[in-house]
Amino acid sequence: ITICLYSALVLIVPGPTNTLLFSSGISVGLTRTLPLLFAEGAGYVIAISAWGVSLLAFAVAHPQILSVIKLACASYLLLLAAKMWARGTLEEDRRSKPVTWHDVVVATLLNPKAFLLASTAFPLQAFQNVGNGAVAFGAFLLVLVPIGAGWASLGRVTRILASGPRHITALFRSASVLLVLFSGSLLYSVVK
């Protein structure tokens, strides 16, 4: 229950992966976005496992590695923001490319929420025992699916309510700005 509650609090907050699911909901609708939830789940399982098993232990001895990882995450978020900005322009021309599995997996792998989840929501036993890990990740995925579907649904509803290329362009550009803000917050945490 604790894992579900903490995970829900972290996952419901707008972030890079949620922005992509929202964007995909706008572009291709809920049904075609649902397979991306598997990409999100895979990305989080890999990232949380990596943080929990190796990077957290390594980061204790070498705290500068966290700064390097944050810089990499911030850089990738800036790249996603540029793609999202361009996607808004392409939507006007009806040549928009949908969000891909690769986009979602990489954004999730580099999502700072994975570190937060590994260090707060998951107990240490989840990374020491396969049985405990399976239970913890199962609880996590039970929360992830409806929240991810909710973000995709919100994108679809937004598309219906804001029909017209200008509105869609504004939504994609807003999502791009949001990704830049996430990137900026990561860069600020490195400098701070």
mmCIF file of C-alpha atoms in Angstrom:
data_model
loop_
_atom_site.group_PDB
_atom_site.id
_atom_site.type_symbol
_atom_site.label_atom_id
_atom_site.label_comp_id
_atom_site.label_asym_id
_atom_site.label_seq_id
_atom_site.Cartn_x
_atom_site.Cartn_y
_atom_site.Cartn_z
ATOM 1 C CA ILE A 1 0.000 0.000 0.000
ATOM 2 C CA THR A 2 2.854 2.370 0.846
ATOM 3 C CA ILE A 3 4.512 1.763 -2.537
ATOM 4 C CA CYS A 4 1.192 2.415 -4.305
ATOM 5 C CA LEU A 5 0.558 5.662 -2.431
ATOM 6 C CA TYR A 6 4.069 7.092 -2.858
ATOM 7 C CA SER A 7 4.209 5.963 -6.481
ATOM 8 C CA ALA A 8 0.840 7.552 -7.253
ATOM 9 C CA LEU A 9 1.978 10.839 -5.740
ATOM 10 C CA VAL A 10 5.135 10.856 -7.844
ATOM 11 C CA LEU A 11 3.594 9.542 -11.078
ATOM 12 C CA ILE A 12 0.582 11.856 -11.175
ATOM 13 C CA VAL A 13 2.782 14.968 -11.213
ATOM 14 C CA PRO A 14 3.447 16.310 -14.730
ATOM 15 C CA GLY A 15 6.824 15.226 -16.023
ATOM 16 C CA PRO A 16 8.624 14.245 -19.214
ATOM 17 C CA THR A 17 6.923 10.863 -19.644
ATOM 18 C CA ASN A 18 3.475 12.214 -18.792
ATOM 19 C CA THR A 19 4.026 15.043 -21.262
ATOM 20 C CA LEU A 20 4.778 12.509 -24.004
ATOM 21 C CA LEU A 21 1.695 10.424 -23.141
ATOM 22 C CA PHE A 22 -0.415 13.580 -23.144
ATOM 23 C CA SER A 23 1.085 14.595 -26.492
ATOM 24 C CA SER A 24 0.434 11.154 -27.943
ATOM 25 C CA GLY A 25 -3.165 11.319 -26.728
ATOM 26 C CA ILE A 26 -3.516 14.579 -28.623
ATOM 27 C CA SER A 27 -1.853 13.219 -31.783
ATOM 28 C CA VAL A 28 -3.227 9.705 -32.149
ATOM 29 C CA GLY A 29 -5.870 9.231 -29.446
ATOM 30 C CA LEU A 30 -6.143 6.978 -26.428
ATOM 31 C CA THR A 31 -6.326 3.589 -28.144
ATOM 32 C CA ARG A 32 -3.124 4.071 -30.142
ATOM 33 C CA THR A 33 -1.366 5.571 -27.100
ATOM 34 C CA LEU A 34 -2.116 2.666 -24.744
ATOM 35 C CA PRO A 35 0.786 0.488 -26.043
ATOM 36 C CA LEU A 36 3.144 3.270 -24.918
ATOM 37 C CA LEU A 37 2.224 2.379 -21.322
ATOM 38 C CA PHE A 38 4.292 -0.797 -21.779
ATOM 39 C CA ALA A 39 7.211 1.398 -22.815
ATOM 40 C CA GLU A 40 6.697 3.572 -19.735
ATOM 41 C CA GLY A 41 6.506 0.510 -17.483
ATOM 42 C CA ALA A 42 9.636 -1.021 -19.026
ATOM 43 C CA GLY A 43 11.539 2.245 -18.712
ATOM 44 C CA TYR A 44 10.619 2.677 -15.061
ATOM 45 C CA VAL A 45 11.365 -0.946 -14.120
ATOM 46 C CA ILE A 46 14.813 -0.698 -15.713
ATOM 47 C CA ALA A 47 15.603 2.762 -14.299
ATOM 48 C CA ILE A 48 14.345 2.052 -10.778
ATOM 49 C CA SER A 49 16.210 -1.257 -10.715
ATOM 50 C CA ALA A 50 19.418 0.413 -11.896
ATOM 51 C CA TRP A 51 19.106 3.163 -9.300
ATOM 52 C CA GLY A 52 18.199 0.766 -6.529
ATOM 53 C CA VAL A 53 20.826 -1.871 -7.204
ATOM 54 C CA SER A 54 23.882 -0.025 -8.392
ATOM 55 C CA LEU A 55 23.761 3.723 -8.767
ATOM 56 C CA LEU A 56 22.511 4.533 -5.279
ATOM 57 C CA ALA A 57 25.330 2.480 -3.752
ATOM 58 C CA PHE A 58 27.880 4.024 -6.128
ATOM 59 C CA ALA A 59 26.545 7.540 -5.590
ATOM 60 C CA VAL A 60 27.207 7.336 -1.850
ATOM 61 C CA ALA A 61 30.926 6.972 -2.511
ATOM 62 C CA HIS A 62 30.946 9.287 -5.564
ATOM 63 C CA PRO A 63 28.260 11.976 -5.223
ATOM 64 C CA GLN A 64 29.495 13.820 -8.338
ATOM 65 C CA ILE A 65 28.023 11.030 -10.490
ATOM 66 C CA LEU A 66 24.552 12.343 -9.611
ATOM 67 C CA SER A 67 25.447 15.698 -11.148
ATOM 68 C CA VAL A 68 26.629 14.029 -14.355
ATOM 69 C CA ILE A 69 23.426 11.996 -14.552
ATOM 70 C CA LYS A 70 21.315 15.111 -13.949
ATOM 71 C CA LEU A 71 23.165 16.918 -16.758
ATOM 72 C CA ALA A 72 22.479 14.014 -19.120
ATOM 73 C CA CYS A 73 18.803 14.001 -18.144
ATOM 74 C CA ALA A 74 18.525 17.777 -18.593
ATOM 75 C CA SER A 75 20.169 17.575 -22.022
ATOM 76 C CA TYR A 76 17.796 14.859 -23.172
ATOM 77 C CA LEU A 77 14.789 16.830 -21.931
ATOM 78 C CA LEU A 78 15.971 19.818 -23.983
ATOM 79 C CA LEU A 79 16.177 17.569 -27.047
ATOM 80 C CA LEU A 80 12.640 16.307 -26.394
ATOM 81 C CA ALA A 81 11.450 19.909 -25.983
ATOM 82 C CA ALA A 82 12.889 20.810 -29.384
ATOM 83 C CA LYS A 83 11.171 17.784 -30.960
ATOM 84 C CA MET A 84 7.883 18.724 -29.281
ATOM 85 C CA TRP A 85 8.173 22.316 -30.524
ATOM 86 C CA ALA A 86 8.749 21.057 -34.066
ATOM 87 C CA ARG A 87 5.887 18.585 -33.687
ATOM 88 C CA GLY A 88 3.549 21.549 -33.130
ATOM 89 C CA THR A 89 4.677 23.076 -36.413
ATOM 90 C CA LEU A 90 4.299 19.786 -38.258
ATOM 91 C CA GLU A 91 0.778 19.339 -36.877
ATOM 92 C CA GLU A 92 -0.247 22.398 -38.854
ATOM 93 C CA ASP A 93 0.959 20.647 -41.998
ATOM 94 C CA ARG A 94 -0.736 17.351 -41.024
ATOM 95 C CA ARG A 95 2.651 15.595 -41.149
ATOM 96 C CA SER A 96 3.041 15.077 -37.419
ATOM 97 C CA LYS A 97 4.932 11.997 -36.298
ATOM 98 C CA PRO A 98 3.419 10.183 -33.332
ATOM 99 C CA VAL A 99 5.334 9.705 -30.102
ATOM 100 C CA THR A 100 7.309 6.464 -30.404
ATOM 101 C CA TRP A 101 8.096 3.625 -28.043
ATOM 102 C CA HIS A 102 11.724 4.758 -28.140
ATOM 103 C CA ASP A 103 10.763 8.316 -27.106
ATOM 104 C CA VAL A 104 8.838 7.046 -24.083
ATOM 105 C CA VAL A 105 11.413 4.469 -22.966
ATOM 106 C CA VAL A 106 14.339 6.901 -23.167
ATOM 107 C CA ALA A 107 12.405 9.742 -21.507
ATOM 108 C CA THR A 108 11.394 7.373 -18.707
ATOM 109 C CA LEU A 109 14.914 5.983 -18.281
ATOM 110 C CA LEU A 110 16.194 9.544 -17.888
ATOM 111 C CA ASN A 111 13.227 10.730 -15.831
ATOM 112 C CA PRO A 112 14.367 11.976 -12.399
ATOM 113 C CA LYS A 113 11.223 10.418 -10.937
ATOM 114 C CA ALA A 114 12.898 6.994 -11.263
ATOM 115 C CA PHE A 115 15.607 8.056 -8.812
ATOM 116 C CA LEU A 116 13.005 9.518 -6.478
ATOM 117 C CA LEU A 117 10.939 6.331 -6.601
ATOM 118 C CA ALA A 118 13.963 4.071 -6.065
ATOM 119 C CA SER A 119 15.161 6.076 -3.098
ATOM 120 C CA THR A 120 11.814 6.735 -1.372
ATOM 121 C CA ALA A 121 8.893 4.580 -2.552
ATOM 122 C CA PHE A 122 10.691 1.247 -2.869
ATOM 123 C CA PRO A 123 12.041 -0.488 0.236
ATOM 124 C CA LEU A 124 15.666 -1.615 0.162
ATOM 125 C CA GLN A 125 14.453 -5.249 0.287
ATOM 126 C CA ALA A 126 12.943 -4.821 -3.204
ATOM 127 C CA PHE A 127 16.494 -4.623 -4.584
ATOM 128 C CA GLN A 128 17.908 -7.451 -2.482
ATOM 129 C CA ASN A 129 15.353 -10.213 -3.038
ATOM 130 C CA VAL A 130 13.614 -11.209 -6.284
ATOM 131 C CA GLY A 131 10.343 -12.074 -4.509
ATOM 132 C CA ASN A 132 10.191 -8.739 -2.707
ATOM 133 C CA GLY A 133 11.151 -6.973 -5.925
ATOM 134 C CA ALA A 134 8.364 -8.690 -7.865
ATOM 135 C CA VAL A 135 5.775 -7.628 -5.279
ATOM 136 C CA ALA A 136 7.082 -4.047 -5.181
ATOM 137 C CA PHE A 137 7.209 -3.677 -8.970
ATOM 138 C CA GLY A 138 3.794 -5.329 -9.307
ATOM 139 C CA ALA A 139 2.283 -2.774 -6.930
ATOM 140 C CA PHE A 140 4.067 0.013 -8.789
ATOM 141 C CA LEU A 141 2.787 -1.117 -12.201
ATOM 142 C CA LEU A 142 -0.776 -1.367 -10.860
ATOM 143 C CA VAL A 143 -0.570 2.358 -10.149
ATOM 144 C CA LEU A 144 1.365 3.309 -13.286
ATOM 145 C CA VAL A 145 -1.153 1.952 -15.814
ATOM 146 C CA PRO A 146 -4.222 3.984 -14.781
ATOM 147 C CA ILE A 147 -2.186 7.155 -14.274
ATOM 148 C CA GLY A 148 -0.503 6.826 -17.680
ATOM 149 C CA ALA A 149 -3.873 6.088 -19.307
ATOM 150 C CA GLY A 150 -5.249 9.148 -17.526
ATOM 151 C CA TRP A 151 -2.588 11.392 -19.069
ATOM 152 C CA ALA A 152 -3.255 9.940 -22.525
ATOM 153 C CA SER A 153 -7.018 10.395 -22.006
ATOM 154 C CA LEU A 154 -6.475 13.977 -20.935
ATOM 155 C CA GLY A 155 -4.583 14.544 -24.198
ATOM 156 C CA ARG A 156 -7.428 13.032 -26.207
ATOM 157 C CA VAL A 157 -10.060 15.128 -24.414
ATOM 158 C CA THR A 158 -7.928 18.223 -24.926
ATOM 159 C CA ARG A 159 -7.714 17.425 -28.650
ATOM 160 C CA ILE A 160 -11.508 17.165 -28.862
ATOM 161 C CA LEU A 161 -12.087 20.388 -26.927
ATOM 162 C CA ALA A 162 -9.371 22.352 -28.711
ATOM 163 C CA SER A 163 -9.940 21.352 -32.296
ATOM 164 C CA GLY A 164 -8.088 23.262 -34.953
ATOM 165 C CA PRO A 165 -4.406 23.446 -35.865
ATOM 166 C CA ARG A 166 -3.713 26.642 -33.918
ATOM 167 C CA HIS A 167 -4.942 25.144 -30.663
ATOM 168 C CA ILE A 168 -3.010 21.921 -31.196
ATOM 169 C CA THR A 169 0.152 23.870 -32.027
ATOM 170 C CA ALA A 170 -0.284 25.860 -28.819
ATOM 171 C CA LEU A 171 -0.665 22.622 -26.831
ATOM 172 C CA PHE A 172 2.479 21.090 -28.315
ATOM 173 C CA ARG A 173 4.405 24.304 -27.764
ATOM 174 C CA SER A 174 3.143 24.444 -24.157
ATOM 175 C CA ALA A 175 4.313 20.859 -23.639
ATOM 176 C CA SER A 176 7.686 21.865 -25.100
ATOM 177 C CA VAL A 177 7.983 24.759 -22.657
ATOM 178 C CA LEU A 178 7.076 22.399 -19.809
ATOM 179 C CA LEU A 179 9.925 20.059 -20.814
ATOM 180 C CA VAL A 180 12.337 23.029 -20.900
ATOM 181 C CA LEU A 181 11.228 23.935 -17.370
ATOM 182 C CA PHE A 182 11.902 20.377 -16.163
ATOM 183 C CA SER A 183 15.308 20.508 -17.796
ATOM 184 C CA GLY A 184 16.002 23.887 -16.182
ATOM 185 C CA SER A 185 15.045 22.592 -12.748
ATOM 186 C CA LEU A 186 17.514 19.717 -13.165
ATOM 187 C CA LEU A 187 20.270 22.100 -14.265
ATOM 188 C CA TYR A 188 19.491 24.350 -11.308
ATOM 189 C CA SER A 189 19.772 21.416 -8.899
ATOM 190 C CA VAL A 190 23.227 20.631 -10.354
ATOM 191 C CA VAL A 191 24.432 24.218 -9.960
ATOM 192 C CA LYS A 192 22.878 24.576 -6.524
#
